[in-house]
XYZ file of C-alpha atoms in Angstrom:
716
model
C 3.934 4.741 -1.099
C 2.870 7.624 -3.284
C 0.239 10.186 -2.369
C -2.135 8.838 -4.989
C -2.465 5.529 -6.795
C -3.195 5.497 -10.528
C -3.489 1.709 -10.741
C -7.029 1.903 -12.176
C -6.375 4.824 -14.504
C -3.305 3.252 -16.114
C -5.451 0.423 -17.460
C -7.011 2.983 -19.813
C -3.548 3.458 -21.333
C -4.037 0.136 -23.120
C -6.726 1.434 -25.469
C -5.897 1.264 -29.172
C -6.135 3.154 -32.435
C -9.333 5.146 -32.961
C -10.612 4.790 -29.394
C -11.346 7.908 -27.346
C -9.157 8.484 -24.315
C -10.646 10.410 -21.399
C -8.583 11.543 -18.452
C -6.088 13.907 -16.899
C -3.198 15.738 -18.555
C -0.456 13.652 -16.965
C -2.190 10.463 -18.113
C -2.323 11.880 -21.632
C 1.425 12.520 -21.503
C 2.026 8.917 -20.474
C -0.222 7.619 -23.254
C 1.642 9.805 -25.765
C 4.947 8.323 -24.607
C 3.610 4.797 -25.108
C 2.351 5.713 -28.583
C 5.720 7.200 -29.519
C 7.800 4.049 -29.202
C 10.014 5.189 -26.326
C 12.739 2.897 -25.048
C 13.381 4.408 -21.624
C 11.792 6.875 -19.194
C 13.264 8.360 -16.021
C 12.802 11.291 -13.721
C 12.626 12.823 -10.298
C 9.381 13.819 -8.599
C 8.438 17.431 -7.899
C 5.505 19.772 -8.476
C 3.704 20.084 -10.770
C 4.753 16.770 -12.372
C 4.929 14.643 -9.178
C 1.920 12.648 -10.285
C 3.507 11.997 -13.679
C 6.191 10.005 -11.859
C 3.460 8.240 -9.879
C 1.577 7.371 -13.084
C 4.759 6.042 -14.681
C 5.486 3.934 -11.593
C 1.971 2.442 -11.637
C 2.239 1.854 -15.403
C 5.548 -0.005 -15.064
C 4.049 -3.455 -15.833
C 2.576 -2.080 -19.080
C 5.879 -0.431 -19.995
C 7.728 -3.683 -19.373
C 5.422 -5.409 -21.852
C 6.563 -2.856 -24.436
C 10.230 -3.218 -23.511
C 10.388 0.245 -21.912
C 12.835 0.714 -19.056
C 11.508 2.986 -16.288
C 13.694 4.399 -13.560
C 12.823 6.578 -10.575
C 16.112 8.469 -10.677
C 18.147 9.424 -7.617
C 18.188 13.043 -8.785
C 17.439 15.218 -11.791
C 21.095 14.922 -12.793
C 20.747 11.123 -12.820
C 17.661 11.435 -15.004
C 19.293 13.846 -17.453
C 22.313 11.569 -17.765
C 19.981 8.793 -18.985
C 19.630 10.752 -22.229
C 23.144 9.571 -23.083
C 21.452 6.442 -24.457
C 20.033 8.550 -27.299
C 23.370 10.094 -28.291
C 24.680 7.193 -30.404
C 21.596 5.043 -30.896
C 18.142 5.562 -32.478
C 16.530 5.208 -29.049
C 13.716 7.495 -27.966
C 13.882 8.485 -24.320
C 12.035 10.855 -22.000
C 12.948 12.235 -18.600
C 10.995 14.503 -16.279
C 11.445 16.733 -13.240
C 10.357 19.971 -11.578
C 11.807 23.123 -13.053
C 13.684 25.307 -12.538
C 15.293 23.821 -9.457
C 15.462 20.406 -11.110
C 16.927 21.864 -14.265
C 19.579 23.564 -12.121
C 20.610 20.156 -10.810
C 20.471 18.556 -14.260
C 22.196 21.381 -16.137
C 25.626 19.725 -16.392
C 24.245 16.643 -18.120
C 21.888 18.746 -20.261
C 24.726 20.943 -21.434
C 26.696 17.880 -22.509
C 23.860 16.124 -24.322
C 22.781 19.310 -26.098
C 26.357 20.010 -27.176
C 27.070 16.576 -28.606
C 23.555 16.180 -29.957
C 21.370 13.091 -30.186
C 20.571 10.407 -32.731
C 17.361 9.188 -31.120
C 14.607 11.508 -29.921
C 15.326 12.955 -26.467
C 12.451 14.681 -24.622
C 12.736 16.509 -21.289
C 9.304 17.004 -19.676
C 9.563 20.033 -17.412
C 7.120 20.863 -14.616
C 7.075 24.651 -15.007
C 6.435 25.629 -11.385
C 5.999 29.370 -11.870
C 3.418 31.588 -10.244
C 1.318 32.057 -7.152
C 1.121 28.366 -6.262
C 4.848 27.783 -6.570
C 7.181 26.939 -3.711
C 10.432 27.834 -5.496
C 12.326 30.836 -6.808
C 10.482 32.511 -9.667
C 12.532 31.604 -12.716
C 11.679 30.241 -16.156
C 12.905 27.297 -18.200
C 13.253 29.554 -21.236
C 16.743 30.690 -20.202
C 17.984 27.090 -20.010
C 16.615 26.331 -23.462
C 18.400 29.360 -24.899
C 21.631 28.723 -22.995
C 22.098 25.156 -24.223
C 20.080 25.440 -27.453
C 17.356 22.977 -26.610
C 14.024 23.526 -28.330
C 11.229 24.526 -25.928
C 7.607 23.389 -26.422
C 4.721 24.992 -24.512
C 1.525 23.207 -25.642
C -1.994 24.565 -25.404
C -3.629 23.078 -22.289
C -5.872 20.497 -23.928
C -5.190 16.787 -24.233
C -5.044 16.617 -28.026
C -2.437 19.396 -28.168
C -0.398 17.854 -25.359
C -0.293 14.456 -27.066
C 0.596 16.027 -30.418
C 3.460 17.991 -28.889
C 4.894 14.899 -27.178
C 4.873 12.933 -30.426
C 6.106 15.866 -32.523
C 8.729 16.627 -29.868
C 10.425 13.280 -30.509
C 10.283 13.831 -34.251
C 11.678 17.368 -33.905
C 14.509 16.047 -31.757
C 15.434 13.420 -34.343
C 15.105 15.807 -37.292
C 17.451 18.354 -35.706
C 19.633 16.030 -33.548
C 18.732 18.213 -30.573
C 17.110 17.462 -27.193
C 13.643 19.015 -26.765
C 12.094 20.454 -23.601
C 8.312 20.221 -23.081
C 7.093 22.507 -20.297
C 3.862 21.738 -18.473
C 2.289 24.209 -16.070
C 0.178 22.939 -13.193
C -3.110 23.587 -15.016
C -1.821 21.694 -18.036
C -0.807 18.723 -15.891
C -4.228 18.422 -14.317
C -6.612 19.571 -17.055
C -9.205 16.945 -18.032
C -10.298 16.164 -21.566
C -10.175 13.625 -24.362
C -8.332 12.747 -27.575
C -8.338 10.026 -30.202
C -5.785 7.406 -29.219
C -3.327 5.390 -31.266
C -1.865 1.962 -30.621
C 0.955 1.680 -28.107
C 4.119 0.484 -29.789
C 7.453 -0.951 -28.828
C 10.654 0.572 -30.173
C 11.886 -1.002 -33.409
C 15.463 -0.660 -32.112
C 15.648 -1.864 -28.508
C 17.944 -1.158 -25.594
C 19.203 -4.709 -25.928
C 20.064 -4.084 -29.589
C 22.168 -1.106 -28.534
C 23.936 -3.011 -25.771
C 24.795 -5.921 -28.065
C 25.848 -3.671 -30.970
C 27.730 -0.769 -29.376
C 28.501 2.351 -31.415
C 31.412 4.650 -30.623
C 31.469 8.160 -32.055
C 34.062 10.443 -30.451
C 32.604 13.325 -32.440
C 29.671 13.279 -30.015
C 31.834 13.592 -26.890
C 32.453 17.082 -25.516
C 36.236 17.229 -25.849
C 38.446 19.368 -28.104
C 38.232 19.639 -31.027
C 34.737 18.104 -31.212
C 33.215 20.637 -28.793
C 34.105 23.500 -31.172
C 32.504 21.621 -34.053
C 29.345 21.171 -31.971
C 28.827 24.935 -31.798
C 29.145 25.266 -35.558
C 26.801 22.332 -36.086
C 24.178 23.951 -33.856
C 24.119 27.061 -36.014
C 24.668 25.640 -39.497
C 22.713 22.385 -39.309
C 20.535 21.836 -36.241
C 18.856 25.276 -36.100
C 17.786 25.319 -39.782
C 16.575 21.715 -39.504
C 14.436 22.620 -36.484
C 12.976 25.695 -38.210
C 12.055 23.654 -41.287
C 10.405 20.933 -39.186
C 8.392 23.359 -37.024
C 7.105 25.207 -40.098
C 6.322 22.087 -42.145
C 4.459 20.415 -39.281
C 2.669 23.646 -38.330
C 3.480 23.171 -34.658
C 2.457 26.766 -33.942
C -1.206 27.644 -34.546
C -3.132 30.569 -36.050
C -6.506 30.727 -34.281
C -9.345 33.199 -33.849
C -10.310 35.625 -36.614
C -8.608 35.282 -39.994
C -7.785 38.992 -40.295
C -7.722 42.149 -38.235
C -5.626 45.219 -37.560
C -4.865 44.069 -34.005
C -3.885 40.603 -32.812
C -2.410 38.584 -29.975
C 0.718 36.422 -29.755
C 0.556 34.075 -26.757
C 2.581 31.274 -25.217
C 0.674 28.041 -25.776
C 0.419 27.212 -22.073
C -1.418 30.490 -21.410
C -4.022 30.001 -24.152
C -6.860 28.837 -21.875
C -6.390 31.802 -19.533
C -6.338 34.098 -22.559
C -9.632 32.750 -23.913
C -11.264 33.185 -20.518
C -10.074 36.800 -20.362
C -11.280 37.463 -23.919
C -14.628 35.889 -23.084
C -15.083 38.203 -20.109
C -14.176 41.131 -22.385
C -16.736 40.037 -24.992
C -14.048 39.225 -27.562
C -14.446 35.425 -27.670
C -16.819 32.653 -26.756
C -15.913 29.918 -24.295
C -14.807 27.608 -27.129
C -12.134 29.993 -28.412
C -13.991 31.589 -31.323
C -12.207 34.912 -30.913
C -12.988 38.159 -32.738
C -9.311 38.921 -33.336
C -6.400 36.843 -34.716
C -4.310 34.809 -32.253
C -0.872 33.342 -32.952
C -0.266 30.493 -30.483
C 3.373 29.677 -29.762
C 3.354 25.967 -28.999
C 7.083 26.306 -29.702
C 8.505 29.259 -27.773
C 12.111 28.559 -28.759
C 13.154 28.819 -31.504
C 10.849 31.497 -32.878
C 9.882 31.261 -36.571
C 10.689 34.557 -38.298
C 8.436 33.954 -41.322
C 5.415 33.176 -39.141
C 5.917 36.229 -36.928
C 6.382 38.535 -39.897
C 3.354 37.093 -41.685
C 1.170 37.502 -38.606
C 2.251 41.061 -37.818
C 2.546 42.496 -41.345
C -1.091 43.693 -41.669
C -1.564 44.784 -38.045
C -1.188 48.133 -36.332
C -0.606 46.601 -32.920
C -0.051 43.147 -31.438
C -0.384 42.201 -27.779
C 2.423 39.811 -26.814
C 1.577 37.651 -23.799
C 4.772 36.297 -22.249
C 4.669 35.217 -18.622
C 7.612 36.109 -16.392
C 10.864 37.932 -16.888
C 13.166 38.695 -18.606
C 10.954 39.344 -21.639
C 12.935 37.063 -23.963
C 10.176 36.573 -26.555
C 9.155 40.236 -26.642
C 12.735 41.323 -27.251
C 13.166 38.711 -29.997
C 9.896 39.641 -31.760
C 10.785 43.341 -31.704
C 14.190 42.517 -33.156
C 12.631 40.430 -35.953
C 10.160 43.171 -36.905
C 12.761 45.918 -36.887
C 15.041 43.889 -39.157
C 12.100 43.436 -41.540
C 11.289 47.192 -41.420
C 7.786 46.499 -40.048
C 6.203 49.258 -37.948
C 3.754 47.009 -36.100
C 3.580 48.103 -32.460
C 4.382 45.247 -30.051
C 2.622 45.790 -26.726
C 3.651 43.488 -23.916
C 5.118 44.308 -20.546
C 3.898 47.898 -20.798
C 0.298 46.727 -20.129
C 1.064 43.385 -18.477
C 3.176 42.913 -15.339
C 6.860 42.165 -15.818
C 6.766 39.480 -13.123
C 4.163 37.163 -11.650
C 1.672 34.593 -12.895
C -0.638 35.547 -15.750
C -3.956 34.469 -14.301
C -7.263 35.166 -16.007
C -7.716 38.349 -13.980
C -4.222 39.612 -14.822
C -4.735 38.932 -18.540
C -8.138 40.589 -18.493
C -6.635 43.792 -17.113
C -3.870 43.747 -19.714
C -6.249 43.051 -22.593
C -8.553 45.824 -21.415
C -5.676 48.307 -21.399
C -4.494 47.130 -24.834
C -7.953 47.290 -26.406
C -8.676 50.698 -24.947
C -5.765 52.115 -26.942
C -5.693 49.885 -30.026
C -9.049 48.121 -30.327
C -11.268 50.746 -31.944
C -11.948 48.549 -34.973
C -13.547 45.910 -32.754
C -15.750 48.392 -30.936
C -14.221 47.393 -27.652
C -13.313 50.883 -26.453
C -15.886 52.295 -24.072
C -17.391 48.887 -23.256
C -14.484 47.437 -21.348
C -15.533 44.942 -18.708
C -19.111 45.004 -20.019
C -19.407 41.228 -19.875
C -17.577 40.682 -16.602
C -19.826 38.339 -14.556
C -20.942 39.811 -11.258
C -23.031 38.564 -8.369
C -24.858 40.999 -6.078
C -23.818 39.048 -2.988
C -20.173 38.618 -4.015
C -17.863 40.472 -1.608
C -15.115 42.668 -2.998
C -11.524 41.450 -2.749
C -10.743 44.035 -0.066
C -13.663 42.739 1.994
C -12.348 39.170 1.721
C -8.870 40.262 2.798
C -10.389 41.841 5.879
C -12.430 38.737 6.721
C -9.827 36.034 6.082
C -6.863 35.834 8.461
C -3.386 35.222 7.016
C -2.572 31.509 6.959
C 1.136 30.675 6.769
C 2.079 27.289 5.330
C 2.722 24.740 8.054
C 3.189 21.137 9.017
C 0.327 18.655 8.692
C -1.552 17.396 11.720
C 0.600 14.816 13.485
C 3.696 15.563 11.372
C 6.779 13.954 12.977
C 8.847 17.011 12.062
C 6.875 19.399 14.279
C 8.162 17.956 17.595
C 11.755 18.304 16.348
C 11.317 22.068 16.090
C 9.387 22.204 19.344
C 12.514 20.727 20.948
C 14.673 23.323 19.189
C 12.406 26.082 20.432
C 12.727 24.835 24.002
C 16.501 24.675 23.635
C 16.589 28.234 22.290
C 14.960 29.414 25.529
C 17.747 27.764 27.435
C 20.816 28.467 25.265
C 19.765 31.445 23.183
C 19.381 31.552 19.395
C 21.747 29.681 17.070
C 22.291 29.759 13.319
C 20.095 27.170 11.572
C 20.817 26.211 7.952
C 17.694 24.764 6.320
C 17.205 22.479 3.348
C 14.403 21.885 0.847
C 11.518 19.804 2.164
C 8.651 19.866 4.630
C 10.948 20.954 7.462
C 11.377 24.322 5.709
C 8.011 25.277 7.248
C 9.975 25.726 10.494
C 11.032 29.185 9.292
C 7.404 30.349 9.666
C 5.313 30.823 12.833
C 5.079 29.456 15.434
C 8.694 28.220 15.305
C 10.482 31.034 13.436
C 13.585 28.855 13.154
C 15.936 28.933 10.176
C 18.321 31.432 8.619
C 19.059 30.226 5.065
C 18.278 27.529 2.514
C 20.523 26.880 -0.488
C 19.003 23.899 -2.279
C 17.911 20.302 -2.056
C 20.405 18.326 0.044
C 22.550 21.418 0.650
C 21.503 22.107 4.235
C 24.862 21.282 5.803
C 26.856 22.711 2.899
C 24.937 25.945 3.454
C 26.620 26.293 6.855
C 30.093 25.166 5.759
C 31.521 28.694 5.986
C 30.843 28.618 9.739
C 33.300 25.775 10.327
C 35.421 27.980 12.553
C 36.171 28.512 16.241
C 33.194 29.888 18.157
C 31.373 29.623 21.457
C 28.350 28.255 19.576
C 27.859 25.576 16.946
C 25.466 25.810 14.033
C 22.613 23.393 13.363
C 21.813 22.228 9.853
C 18.620 20.402 8.945
C 18.127 17.956 6.103
C 15.298 15.634 5.111
C 15.861 12.008 4.150
C 14.884 12.793 0.556
C 17.464 15.574 0.367
C 20.024 13.326 2.071
C 19.825 10.684 -0.661
C 19.413 13.249 -3.450
C 22.556 15.261 -2.787
C 23.184 15.583 0.941
C 25.299 12.476 1.523
C 28.139 13.760 -0.640
C 27.651 17.550 -0.651
C 26.741 17.710 3.020
C 27.974 14.788 5.104
C 30.982 13.804 2.977
C 32.023 17.439 2.676
C 31.749 17.913 6.451
C 33.828 14.818 7.202
C 36.523 15.785 4.684
C 36.787 19.320 6.116
C 36.517 18.213 9.783
C 33.384 20.270 10.323
C 32.615 20.727 14.030
C 28.939 21.614 13.643
C 25.675 19.667 13.903
C 23.428 18.076 11.283
C 19.875 16.950 12.047
C 18.467 14.497 9.485
C 14.673 14.139 9.544
C 13.951 10.540 8.543
C 10.223 10.238 7.772
C 10.587 7.195 5.431
C 9.648 8.934 2.171
C 10.241 11.865 -0.144
C 7.276 13.308 1.725
C 7.128 16.861 0.351
C 6.692 15.652 -3.240
C 3.895 13.205 -2.472
C 5.331 10.350 -0.426
C 7.469 8.525 -2.979
C 9.764 5.746 -1.759
C 13.485 6.340 -1.323
C 16.478 4.188 -0.385
C 15.688 4.294 3.339
C 11.940 3.631 3.015
C 10.743 0.741 5.188
C 8.190 -0.616 2.722
C 9.088 -3.460 0.381
C 8.810 -3.000 -3.396
C 9.479 -5.649 -6.005
C 11.123 -3.298 -8.498
C 13.116 -1.229 -5.995
C 15.661 -1.866 -3.255
C 14.645 -0.164 0.015
C 15.492 -0.520 3.699
C 18.975 0.994 3.485
C 19.613 2.937 6.691
C 20.775 6.519 6.772
C 22.892 5.685 9.807
C 24.928 3.111 7.867
C 25.540 5.567 5.031
C 26.624 8.292 7.463
C 29.011 5.964 9.275
C 30.295 4.758 5.923
C 31.669 8.182 5.030
C 33.351 8.625 8.402
C 30.948 10.157 10.947
C 31.610 8.819 14.471
C 29.322 11.060 16.592
C 25.892 9.744 15.584
C 22.684 9.464 17.591
C 19.154 8.348 16.668
C 16.089 9.801 18.397
C 12.379 9.161 17.953
C 10.853 12.312 16.487
C 7.971 12.479 18.961
C 10.201 12.331 22.059
C 10.522 16.071 22.562
C 12.488 15.906 25.820
C 15.015 13.421 24.460
C 15.399 15.415 21.235
C 16.045 18.574 23.249
C 18.627 16.812 25.406
C 20.348 15.219 22.383
C 20.584 18.555 20.599
C 22.035 20.116 23.737
C 24.601 17.319 23.935
C 25.583 17.800 20.276
C 25.967 21.546 20.743
C 28.040 21.319 23.930
C 30.097 18.115 23.672
C 33.878 18.666 23.774
C 34.274 16.041 21.031
C 35.416 17.611 17.781
C 34.253 16.697 14.299
C 30.885 16.401 12.535
C 27.897 15.484 14.706
C 24.777 13.899 13.198
C 21.365 13.314 14.779
C 18.784 11.194 12.946
C 15.179 11.939 13.954
C 12.976 8.975 13.039
C 9.223 9.193 12.595
C 7.011 8.128 9.680
C 5.291 10.846 7.651
C 1.816 11.056 9.189
C 0.065 11.541 5.845
C 1.604 8.393 4.441
C 0.933 6.551 7.671
C -2.718 7.518 7.418
C -2.844 6.447 3.768
C -1.309 3.124 4.719
C -3.406 2.439 7.805
C -6.847 3.812 6.919
C -7.739 1.115 4.337
C -6.647 -1.592 6.794
C -8.632 -0.033 9.643
C -11.703 0.400 7.435
C -11.496 -3.261 6.463
C -11.286 -4.336 10.115
C -14.127 -2.027 11.087
C -16.319 -3.405 8.311
C -15.607 -6.967 9.419
C -16.608 -6.145 13.007
C -13.151 -6.311 14.566
C -12.433 -4.280 17.685
C -10.559 -1.038 16.969
C -8.980 1.424 19.371
C -8.153 4.972 18.250
C -6.106 7.280 20.436
C -7.261 10.862 20.797
C -6.014 13.701 22.949
C -8.003 16.429 24.585
C -7.754 19.353 27.001
C -9.587 19.585 30.307
C -11.405 22.949 30.159
C -11.430 23.254 33.958
C -7.650 22.968 34.348
C -6.572 24.852 31.196
C -5.164 28.251 32.189
C -5.558 29.743 28.723
C -1.909 30.749 28.320
C -1.747 28.874 24.960
C 1.893 27.890 25.409
C 1.017 24.500 23.933
C -0.055 26.174 20.675
C 3.014 28.412 20.533
C 5.355 25.439 20.976
C 3.463 23.070 18.686
C 1.412 24.872 16.046
C -0.595 21.712 15.373
C -3.647 22.445 13.175
C -5.802 20.362 15.505
C -5.059 22.746 18.401
C -7.421 25.687 18.512
C -9.119 27.942 21.034
C -12.656 28.117 22.309
C -14.679 30.152 24.764
C -13.798 29.689 28.419
C -16.619 27.821 30.243
C -15.727 29.599 33.484
C -17.730 32.864 33.607
C -15.097 34.365 35.910
C -12.270 33.900 33.373
C -12.050 35.876 30.129
C -9.113 34.212 28.337
C -10.177 31.555 25.793
C -8.960 28.059 26.531
C -7.083 25.674 24.252
C -8.994 22.832 22.630
C -8.338 19.844 20.351
C -10.615 19.461 17.316
C -11.676 16.340 15.420
C -8.655 16.383 13.085
C -6.453 15.020 15.900
C -4.581 11.872 14.853
C -3.338 11.001 18.316
C 0.364 11.665 17.794
C 0.657 12.915 21.379
C 2.836 15.927 20.621
C 0.597 18.401 22.437
C 0.902 16.576 25.740
C 4.550 15.767 25.059
C 5.377 19.428 24.546
C 3.494 20.340 27.691
C 5.482 17.739 29.650
C 8.847 18.725 28.151
C 8.225 22.393 28.847
C 6.621 21.676 32.250
C 3.648 23.765 31.218
C 0.410 22.308 32.502
C -1.442 19.059 33.298
C -4.539 19.874 31.257
C -3.868 17.371 28.433
C -5.471 13.968 28.633
C -5.442 10.889 26.435
C -8.617 9.045 25.472
C -8.976 5.691 23.719
C -11.958 5.626 21.359
C -13.166 2.040 20.962
C -15.121 0.941 17.891
C -16.857 -2.442 17.669
C -16.511 -2.859 21.459
C -16.676 -6.321 23.012
C -18.617 -7.391 26.110
C -15.767 -6.438 28.443
C -15.535 -2.984 26.836
C -19.268 -2.408 27.315
C -19.129 -3.636 30.914
C -16.195 -1.354 31.732
C -17.915 1.582 30.038
C -21.004 1.081 32.217
C -18.901 0.786 35.364
C -16.932 3.935 34.550
C -20.157 5.836 33.832
C -21.643 4.778 37.189
C -18.498 5.753 39.077
C -18.380 9.127 37.356
C -22.066 9.726 38.089
C -21.504 8.790 41.752
C -18.547 11.190 42.024
C -20.532 13.961 40.326
C -23.522 13.490 42.679
C -21.233 13.523 45.693
C -19.491 16.676 44.468
C -22.838 18.339 43.845
C -23.986 17.561 47.381
C -20.753 18.991 48.752
C -21.159 22.189 46.779
C -24.750 22.488 47.947
C -23.718 22.196 51.631
C -20.995 24.821 51.253
C -23.421 27.145 49.463
C -25.550 27.368 52.618
């Protein structure tokens, strides 16, 4: 089950021509696809377009009515390979994934489809996960577009522009026989707004038509001599066709003032941040009525020479806003101007940072520096920052840094992966440190405090492959970790199959939490839930045995002692060959999403409910906090010691506890202390529950009175 259901929102996708659509960016993308007559859609989830996959999944009944095939692909490579349907047939198709890691995986298929070219429109919707909120390496999609010659769209973050770019993207692809990439930053995905809708439409040429009337064109297959012809076709035919289409449809925009001796060129996706920075500087209003000309690159590749020259010809200086590095656009614009003998000064990375996200604050600083040198005609010099909003009670950034403690990313409360690393930590105390090869997924948080476990990570599903060089004689074995999502994505072949083939003698731990949890809880092959349109319930153990693993053990994730003992066995057994441990435990977030509506329904109907909670006895807690160091659960905290003779704060469990039991389990496995207790919270109690509660209260009161009398006697 996905993190969020869009079942209600997708009903708005049915609205027709002339009606006003209100909603979120990813819903607008879906509506644009339906309006464009697509035949197929596929993709792999990942930020910031995870919810786009969720929307598409919830909209599947509507897409089926239109004859659209939707597929939650096994990987980004699987999704990219779907575009093969558009090579020989006039079929429009769209695929989506997180970039740049997803584009890395898909690059083989993308290189082939961009070489051979397409007949139907092929659109790749890229989640451009760049900047401070990103969890991946800081790279850009721009390099991939240039490498394979795929046109790159970067729409202004408003719904009308997004929808236009989706529809024009298909047309551009067909006009130039080239796949098109549409990059969406996180703010673009989740911006809210409205646009005038059109009717949804089915493709005039269907997938069935293609299957029943196959077309074979060897000139589209990347083999000699066709592959050499493809390169010539890209230069002589496809590039000029794309340039003509982009110019004729005015895909790039000229906004702000009509004239001026300074101006700004900006990537479309950064336009909203730019307007905010200009507003603070007193150079625009909130609606984008700027006092200087702005050239908005909704198409960042290819660049249109005539438009750039026309914009820059009457200007002394132009600020070029290009997020990230290398500065591909800045280099290209400088080259264009020099070839045209224009002396316009291009100012870019000299006032803006070479790397990092271009937030409103970053752009404001860059604009201020640019205007101080070049903005005399606008009267900006000397009044920089004049309109910056301030509040007398607002603390400075340095003050906030002093007040707020650092907060490393970590596992959720009750996460079944936390006890796995608690067991590893206990084993490290016993056996010493060992090399741990990590994978992509929630378990990667183990590299941070309090566990500090993990040496490398090489990619999704590559956890075991990342330790393959250590398949050699040693007194210690390595441990590799892989999530179930990574296992099905790439790990079965690249990790397990590779280890079996090469007789790897190390250990793999597969964390089976039932979902692709890190990307929002999407179902995978081994998910336990039943879905009409998908086949689930396929065990990881069967797949592992199927490729030849014989040493295989399954352990419940929350059994810390058994997990520790199983890991020890895997690391010390004299048996040679690959060793696999499967740790089973449902993702707690998805479990809560699944159970809470059911529990709320029972509670509302008056049914008896029992919730398990854990706590710490303040009188027996020693305050050594070993439970926190071995668990790191967010529900574990500290509070003042009630004993006036003891200074150390005691451990405590707050109200976020979900009753997973790890805290007490860790304490038991490590033989730490007996201060943990379990409590059953009963809602809608019956007569027996009330009777027992009264009896327990009376007994406790009797014991307390007796203890008080005893203390009084000893006091005298």
